[in-house]
Short mmCIF file of C-alpha atoms and ligand atoms in Angstrom, two decimals:
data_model
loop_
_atom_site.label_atom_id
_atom_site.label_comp_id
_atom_site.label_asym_id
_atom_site.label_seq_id
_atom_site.Cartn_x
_atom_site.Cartn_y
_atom_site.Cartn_z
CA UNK A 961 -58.72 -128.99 78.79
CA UNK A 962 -61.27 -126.17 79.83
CA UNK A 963 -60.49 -122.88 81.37
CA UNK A 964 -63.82 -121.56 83.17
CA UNK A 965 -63.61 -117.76 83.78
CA UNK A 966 -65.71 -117.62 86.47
CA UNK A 967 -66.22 -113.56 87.33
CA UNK A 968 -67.48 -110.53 86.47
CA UNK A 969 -68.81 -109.17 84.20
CA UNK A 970 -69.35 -104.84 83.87
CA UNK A 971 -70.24 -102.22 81.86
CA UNK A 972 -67.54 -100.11 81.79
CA UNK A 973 -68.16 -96.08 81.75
CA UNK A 974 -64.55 -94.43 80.26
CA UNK A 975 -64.12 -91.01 80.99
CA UNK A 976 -60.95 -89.25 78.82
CA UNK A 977 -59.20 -86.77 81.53
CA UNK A 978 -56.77 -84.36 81.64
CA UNK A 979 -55.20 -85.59 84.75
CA UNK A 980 -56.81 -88.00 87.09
CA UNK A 981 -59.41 -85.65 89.49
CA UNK A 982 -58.14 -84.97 93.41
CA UNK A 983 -60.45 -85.15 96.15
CA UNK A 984 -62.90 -82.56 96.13
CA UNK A 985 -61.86 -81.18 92.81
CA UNK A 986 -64.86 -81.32 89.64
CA UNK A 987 -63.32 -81.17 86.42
CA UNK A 988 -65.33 -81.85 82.81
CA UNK A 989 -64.17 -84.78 80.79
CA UNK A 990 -63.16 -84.83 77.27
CA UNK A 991 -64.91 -87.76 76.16
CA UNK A 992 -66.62 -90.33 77.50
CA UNK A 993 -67.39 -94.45 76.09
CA UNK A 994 -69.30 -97.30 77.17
CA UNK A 995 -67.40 -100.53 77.03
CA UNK A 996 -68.27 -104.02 78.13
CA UNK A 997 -65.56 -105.01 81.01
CA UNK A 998 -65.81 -106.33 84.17
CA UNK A 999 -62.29 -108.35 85.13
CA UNK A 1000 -63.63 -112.07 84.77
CA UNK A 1001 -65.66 -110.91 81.34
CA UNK A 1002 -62.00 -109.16 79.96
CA UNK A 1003 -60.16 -112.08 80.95
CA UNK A 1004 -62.84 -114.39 79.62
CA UNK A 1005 -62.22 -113.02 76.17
CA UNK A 1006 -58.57 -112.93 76.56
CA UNK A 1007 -58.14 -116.81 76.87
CA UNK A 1008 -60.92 -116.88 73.47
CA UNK A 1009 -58.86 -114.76 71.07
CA UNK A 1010 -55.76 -116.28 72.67
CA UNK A 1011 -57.58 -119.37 71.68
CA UNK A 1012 -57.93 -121.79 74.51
CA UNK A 1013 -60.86 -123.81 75.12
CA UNK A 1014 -62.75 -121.03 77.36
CA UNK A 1015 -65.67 -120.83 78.92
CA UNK A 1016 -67.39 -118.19 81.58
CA UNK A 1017 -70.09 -118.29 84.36
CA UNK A 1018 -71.48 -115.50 86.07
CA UNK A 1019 -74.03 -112.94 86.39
CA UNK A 1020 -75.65 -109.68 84.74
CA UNK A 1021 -79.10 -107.74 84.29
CA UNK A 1022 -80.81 -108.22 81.04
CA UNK A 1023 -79.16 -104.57 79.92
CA UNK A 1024 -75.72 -107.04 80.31
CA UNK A 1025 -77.14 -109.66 77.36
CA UNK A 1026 -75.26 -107.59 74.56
CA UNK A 1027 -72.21 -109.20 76.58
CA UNK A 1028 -73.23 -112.69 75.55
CA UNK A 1029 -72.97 -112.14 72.05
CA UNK A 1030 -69.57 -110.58 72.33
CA UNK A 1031 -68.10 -113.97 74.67
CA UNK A 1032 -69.43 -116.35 71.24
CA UNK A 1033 -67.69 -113.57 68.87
CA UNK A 1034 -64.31 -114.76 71.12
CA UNK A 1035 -64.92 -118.29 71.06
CA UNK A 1036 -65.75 -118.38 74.65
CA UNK A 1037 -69.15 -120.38 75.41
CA UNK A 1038 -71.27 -118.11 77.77
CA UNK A 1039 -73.81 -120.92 78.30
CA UNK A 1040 -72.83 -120.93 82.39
CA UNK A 1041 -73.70 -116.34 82.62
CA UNK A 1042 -77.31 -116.31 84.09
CA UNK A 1043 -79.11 -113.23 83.69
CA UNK A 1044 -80.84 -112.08 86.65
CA UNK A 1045 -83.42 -109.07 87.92
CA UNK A 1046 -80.54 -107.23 89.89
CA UNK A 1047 -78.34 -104.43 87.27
CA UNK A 1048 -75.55 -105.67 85.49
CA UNK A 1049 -71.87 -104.75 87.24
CA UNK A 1050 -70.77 -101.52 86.16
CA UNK A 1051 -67.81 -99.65 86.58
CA UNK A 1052 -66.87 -95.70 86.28
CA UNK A 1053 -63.19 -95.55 85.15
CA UNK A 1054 -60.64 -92.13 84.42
CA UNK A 1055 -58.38 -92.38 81.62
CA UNK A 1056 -55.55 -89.78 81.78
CA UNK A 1057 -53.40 -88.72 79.22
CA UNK A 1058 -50.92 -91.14 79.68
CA UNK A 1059 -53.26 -94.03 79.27
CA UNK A 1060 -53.22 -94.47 82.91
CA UNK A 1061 -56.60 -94.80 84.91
CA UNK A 1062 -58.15 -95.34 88.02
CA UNK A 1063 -61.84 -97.75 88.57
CA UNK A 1064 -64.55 -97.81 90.54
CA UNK A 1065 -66.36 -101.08 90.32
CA UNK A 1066 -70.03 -101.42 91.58
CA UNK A 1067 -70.67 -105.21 92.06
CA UNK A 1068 -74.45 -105.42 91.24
CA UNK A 1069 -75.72 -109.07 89.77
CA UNK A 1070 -71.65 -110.08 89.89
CA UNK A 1071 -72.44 -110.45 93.69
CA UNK A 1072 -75.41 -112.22 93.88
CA UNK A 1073 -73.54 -116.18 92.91
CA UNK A 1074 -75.35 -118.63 95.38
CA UNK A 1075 -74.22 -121.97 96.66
CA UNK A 1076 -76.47 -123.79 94.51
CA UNK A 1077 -75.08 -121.79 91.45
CA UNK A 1078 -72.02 -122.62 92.08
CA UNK A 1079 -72.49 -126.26 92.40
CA UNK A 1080 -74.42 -126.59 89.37
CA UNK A 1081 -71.80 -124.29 87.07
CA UNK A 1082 -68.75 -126.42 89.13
CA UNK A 1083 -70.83 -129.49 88.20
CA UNK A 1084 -69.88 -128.79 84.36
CA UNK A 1085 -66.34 -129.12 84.44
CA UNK A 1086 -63.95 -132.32 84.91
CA UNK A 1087 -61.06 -133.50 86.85
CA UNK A 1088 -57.99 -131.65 85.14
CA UNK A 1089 -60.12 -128.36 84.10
CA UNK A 1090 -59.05 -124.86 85.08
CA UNK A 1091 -61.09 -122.58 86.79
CA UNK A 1092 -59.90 -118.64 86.82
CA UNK A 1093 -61.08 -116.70 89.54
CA UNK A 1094 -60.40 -112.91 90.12
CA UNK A 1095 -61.88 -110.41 93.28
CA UNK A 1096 -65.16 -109.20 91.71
CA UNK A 1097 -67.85 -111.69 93.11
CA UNK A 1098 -69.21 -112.60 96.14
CA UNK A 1099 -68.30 -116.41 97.72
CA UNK A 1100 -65.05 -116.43 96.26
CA UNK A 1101 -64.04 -118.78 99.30
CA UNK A 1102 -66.44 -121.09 98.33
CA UNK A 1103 -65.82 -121.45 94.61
CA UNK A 1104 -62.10 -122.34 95.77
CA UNK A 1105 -63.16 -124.87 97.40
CA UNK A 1106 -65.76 -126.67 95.41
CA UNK A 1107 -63.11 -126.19 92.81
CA UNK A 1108 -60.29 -127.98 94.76
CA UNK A 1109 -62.79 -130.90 95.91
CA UNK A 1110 -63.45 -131.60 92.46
CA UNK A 1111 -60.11 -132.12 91.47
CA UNK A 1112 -59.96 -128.98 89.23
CA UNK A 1113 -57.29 -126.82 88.68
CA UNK A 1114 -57.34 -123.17 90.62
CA UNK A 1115 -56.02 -119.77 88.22
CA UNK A 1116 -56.30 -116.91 90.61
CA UNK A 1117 -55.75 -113.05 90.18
CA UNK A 1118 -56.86 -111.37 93.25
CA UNK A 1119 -58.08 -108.15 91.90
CA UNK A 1120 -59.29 -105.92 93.68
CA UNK A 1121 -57.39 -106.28 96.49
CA UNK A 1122 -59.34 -106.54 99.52
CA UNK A 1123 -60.60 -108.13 103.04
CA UNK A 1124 -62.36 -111.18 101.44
CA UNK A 1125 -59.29 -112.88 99.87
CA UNK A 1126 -58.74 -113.92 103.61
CA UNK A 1127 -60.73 -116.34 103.18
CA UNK A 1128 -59.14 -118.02 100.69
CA UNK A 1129 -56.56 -120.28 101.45
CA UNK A 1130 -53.77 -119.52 98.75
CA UNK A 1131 -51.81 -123.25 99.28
CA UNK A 1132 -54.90 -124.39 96.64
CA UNK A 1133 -53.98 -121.99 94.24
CA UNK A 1134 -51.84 -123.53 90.86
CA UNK A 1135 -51.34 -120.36 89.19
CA UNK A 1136 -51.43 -116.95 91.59
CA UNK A 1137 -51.47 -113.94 88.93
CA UNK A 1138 -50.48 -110.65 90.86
CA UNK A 1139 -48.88 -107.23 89.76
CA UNK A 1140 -46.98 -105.35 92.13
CA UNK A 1141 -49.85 -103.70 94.49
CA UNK A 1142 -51.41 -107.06 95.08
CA UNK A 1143 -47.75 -108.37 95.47
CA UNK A 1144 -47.42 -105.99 98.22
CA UNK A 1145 -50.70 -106.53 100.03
CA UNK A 1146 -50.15 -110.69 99.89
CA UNK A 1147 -46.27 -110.67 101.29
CA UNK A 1148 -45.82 -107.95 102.95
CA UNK A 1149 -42.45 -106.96 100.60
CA UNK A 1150 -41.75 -104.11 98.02
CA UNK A 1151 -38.84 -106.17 96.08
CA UNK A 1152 -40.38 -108.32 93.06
CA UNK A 1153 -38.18 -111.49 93.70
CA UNK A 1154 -38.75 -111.25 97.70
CA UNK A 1155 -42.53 -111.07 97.28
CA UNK A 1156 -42.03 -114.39 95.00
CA UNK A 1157 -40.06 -115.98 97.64
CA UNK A 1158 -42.69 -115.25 100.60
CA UNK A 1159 -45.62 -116.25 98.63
CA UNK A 1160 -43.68 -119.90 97.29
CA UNK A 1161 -42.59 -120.17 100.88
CA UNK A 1162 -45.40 -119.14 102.45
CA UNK A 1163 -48.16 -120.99 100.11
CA UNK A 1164 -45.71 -123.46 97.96
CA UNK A 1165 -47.96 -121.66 95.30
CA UNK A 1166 -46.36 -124.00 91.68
CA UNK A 1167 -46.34 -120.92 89.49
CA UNK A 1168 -46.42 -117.29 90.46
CA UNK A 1169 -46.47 -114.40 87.85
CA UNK A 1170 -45.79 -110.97 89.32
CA UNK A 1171 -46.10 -108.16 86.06
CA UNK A 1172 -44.28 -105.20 87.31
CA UNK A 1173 -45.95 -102.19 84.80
CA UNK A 1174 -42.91 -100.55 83.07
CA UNK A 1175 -40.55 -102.87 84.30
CA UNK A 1176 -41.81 -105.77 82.68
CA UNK A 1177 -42.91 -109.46 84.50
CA UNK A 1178 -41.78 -112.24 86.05
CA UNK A 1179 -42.66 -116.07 86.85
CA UNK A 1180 -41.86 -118.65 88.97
CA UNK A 1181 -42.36 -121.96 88.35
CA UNK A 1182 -40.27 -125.38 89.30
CA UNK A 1183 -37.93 -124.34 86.82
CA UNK A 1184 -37.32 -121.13 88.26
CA UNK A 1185 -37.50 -117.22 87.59
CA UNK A 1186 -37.97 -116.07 84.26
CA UNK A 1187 -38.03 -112.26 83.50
CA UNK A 1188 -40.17 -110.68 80.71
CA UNK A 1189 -39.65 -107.02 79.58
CA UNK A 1190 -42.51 -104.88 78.07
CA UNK A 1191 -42.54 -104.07 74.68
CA UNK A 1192 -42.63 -100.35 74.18
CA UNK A 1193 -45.49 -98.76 72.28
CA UNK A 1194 -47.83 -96.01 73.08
CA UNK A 1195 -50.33 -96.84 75.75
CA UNK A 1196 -53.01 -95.30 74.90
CA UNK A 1197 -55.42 -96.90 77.82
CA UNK A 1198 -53.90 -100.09 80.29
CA UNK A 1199 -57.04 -100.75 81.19
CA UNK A 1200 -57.75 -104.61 80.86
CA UNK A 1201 -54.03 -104.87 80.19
CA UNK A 1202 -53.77 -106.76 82.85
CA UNK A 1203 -56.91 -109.19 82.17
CA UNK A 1204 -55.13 -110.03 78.88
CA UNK A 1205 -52.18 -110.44 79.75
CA UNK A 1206 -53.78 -113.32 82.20
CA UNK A 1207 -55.67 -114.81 79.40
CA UNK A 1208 -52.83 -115.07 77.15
CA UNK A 1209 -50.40 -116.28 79.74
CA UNK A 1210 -53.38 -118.82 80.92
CA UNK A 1211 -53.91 -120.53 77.42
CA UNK A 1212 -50.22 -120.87 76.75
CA UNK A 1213 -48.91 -121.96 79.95
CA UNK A 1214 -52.03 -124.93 80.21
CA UNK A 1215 -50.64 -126.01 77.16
CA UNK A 1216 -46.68 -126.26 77.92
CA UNK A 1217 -46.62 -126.03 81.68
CA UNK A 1218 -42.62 -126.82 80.84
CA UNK A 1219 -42.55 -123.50 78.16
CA UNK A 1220 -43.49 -120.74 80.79
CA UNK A 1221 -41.47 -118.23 78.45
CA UNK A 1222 -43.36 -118.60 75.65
CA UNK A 1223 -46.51 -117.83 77.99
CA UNK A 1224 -44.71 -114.67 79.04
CA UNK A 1225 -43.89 -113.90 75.62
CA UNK A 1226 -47.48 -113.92 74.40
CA UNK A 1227 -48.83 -112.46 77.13
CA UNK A 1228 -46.48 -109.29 76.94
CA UNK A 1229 -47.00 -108.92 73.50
CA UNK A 1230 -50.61 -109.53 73.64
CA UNK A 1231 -50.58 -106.75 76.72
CA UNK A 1232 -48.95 -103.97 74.56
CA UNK A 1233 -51.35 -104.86 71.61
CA UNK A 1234 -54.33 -103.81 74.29
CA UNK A 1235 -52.69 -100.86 75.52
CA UNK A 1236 -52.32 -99.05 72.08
CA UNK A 1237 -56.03 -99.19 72.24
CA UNK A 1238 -59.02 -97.41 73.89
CA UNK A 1239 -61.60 -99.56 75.90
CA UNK A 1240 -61.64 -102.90 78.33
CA UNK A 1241 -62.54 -106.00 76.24
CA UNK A 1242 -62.55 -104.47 72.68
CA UNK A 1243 -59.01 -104.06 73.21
CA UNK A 1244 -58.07 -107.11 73.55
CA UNK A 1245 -56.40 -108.87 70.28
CA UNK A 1246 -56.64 -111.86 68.55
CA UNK A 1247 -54.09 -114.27 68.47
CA UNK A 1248 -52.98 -113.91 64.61
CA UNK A 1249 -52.35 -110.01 65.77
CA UNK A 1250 -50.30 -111.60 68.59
CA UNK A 1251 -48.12 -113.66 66.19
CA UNK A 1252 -47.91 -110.54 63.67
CA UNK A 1253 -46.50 -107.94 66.01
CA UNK A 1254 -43.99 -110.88 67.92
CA UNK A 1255 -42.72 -111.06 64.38
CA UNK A 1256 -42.21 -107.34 63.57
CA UNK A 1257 -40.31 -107.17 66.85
CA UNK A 1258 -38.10 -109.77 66.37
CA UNK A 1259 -34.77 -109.14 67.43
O1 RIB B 1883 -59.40 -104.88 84.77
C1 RIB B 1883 -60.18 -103.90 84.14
C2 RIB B 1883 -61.61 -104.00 84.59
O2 RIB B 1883 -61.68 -103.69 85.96
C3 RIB B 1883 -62.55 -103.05 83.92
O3 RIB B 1883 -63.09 -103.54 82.72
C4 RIB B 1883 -63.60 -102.76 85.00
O4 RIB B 1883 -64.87 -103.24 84.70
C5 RIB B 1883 -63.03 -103.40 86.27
O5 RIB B 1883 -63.63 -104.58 86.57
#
């Protein structure tokens, strides 16, 4: 079976700060790096070095072709990412000193997909196939549907938040990723196991996975709630934690749908791996450096 990341893709500007700058305020940065990132590129890679059979389709400017080469160094085939005349996605991100950062994302060739695009890249996958969407392309409406007409299977994590996930029509959704903002915005609630219960209610969604930051994840599935905690290390920069924590919990779960815990597992252990290090993508491990730290924390 074939997941399809079909998002963005950025470059990703990283600016070190001492605290994360107020309106109005100008303040000099201590560093600054150039990463690849873009959500649906970071999540891309996720599912590769998780290992899953991954694949992504989407579009960048020809200063985005480096990005190529770094999707067949994970595994992932990037035979479906055209490369257009408009500027690649790019992103301008603050990294405080606690690892924690705020993004702003400017969509450039991520939102210029076109029906016919879609059809042809849709056209590639079969009956049974995943497709994983996130919030950082244009037409995201109609990818989830030519996705459900085709019989394939819908991963979505609707980040960034915003007006154009009404138009999607969550009851076509198998797997709704979320953290706790998104959570919020979808249900309506503030409580982790009443925003679950609103969105399986609401969209009889079969597995929801709500990560919580600090306080860990949880999923829902038909065998009920399970609840992951983090594993504690020294986040240097979350950014992309969430993107691999979605890959990891992707490749695992497709493969034991009944296992969910072992998905979790992974995909917390995977997460804390990418927060001990600087940058969006590059941060992301490989799944021998998942198994290595699960078994140095072994209780
Ligand atoms: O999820 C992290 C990503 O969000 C960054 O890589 C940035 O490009 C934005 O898309």
């Amino acid at each position: 079976m074939k997941i399809l990341s079909f998002g963005s893709c950025n470059i990703d500007y990283v600016y070190s700060m001492p605290h994360i700058i107020k309106p109005g305020e100008t303040l000099s940065s201590l560093s600054m790096a150039q990463y690849p990132g873009g959500k649906g590129f970071n999540q891309a890679i996720a599912l590769g070095r998780a290992g899953a059979k991954a694949a992504m389709a989407g579009n960048i400017g020809a200063e985005g072709r480096f990005m190529l080469d770094l999707l067949r160094e994970a595994k992932v085939d990037p035979s479906l990412v055209r490369v257009t005349a408009h500027p690649t996605g790019s992103a301008i991100i603050q990294v405080d000193s606690k690892g924690q950062n705020c993004i702003i994302v400017f969509g450039g060739a991520n939102r210029t997909l076109s029906a016919q695009q879609i059809d042809e890249v849709m056209s590639t996958l079969s009956p049974g196939d995943m497709v994983l969407l996130q919030n950082e392309v244009n037409m995201l409406g109609e990818i989830v549907q030519s996705a459900k007409s085709r019989g394939l299977q819908i991963a979505l994590n609707p980040s960034p938040i915003d007006d154009a996930l009404k138009d999607i029509d969550l009851k076509m959704v198998d797997v709704l990723l979320i953290n706790e903002v998104e959570g919020n915005a979808l249900s309506g609630k503030e409580d982790a196991e009443d925003i679950i219960k609103v969105l399986q209610t609401r969209y009889q969604i079969p597995c929801i996975v709500l990560t919580l930051g600090g306080d860990g994840a949880v999923c829902a599935t038909k065998q009920g709630l399970i609840k992951q905690a983090i594993f504690p290390v020294e986040a240097v920069d979350t950014t992309a934690a969430g993107d691999t924590f979605t890959g990891y919990f992707l490749k695992s779960f497709t493969q034991t749908p009944d296992d969910p815990q072992t998905a979790v597992l992974r995909a917390a252990a995977a997460s804390a791996l990418a927060v001990s290090k600087k940058g969006a993508a590059v941060s992301i491990p490989w799944s021998d450096e998942v198994d290595a730290f699960l078994e140095s924390h072994k209780e």
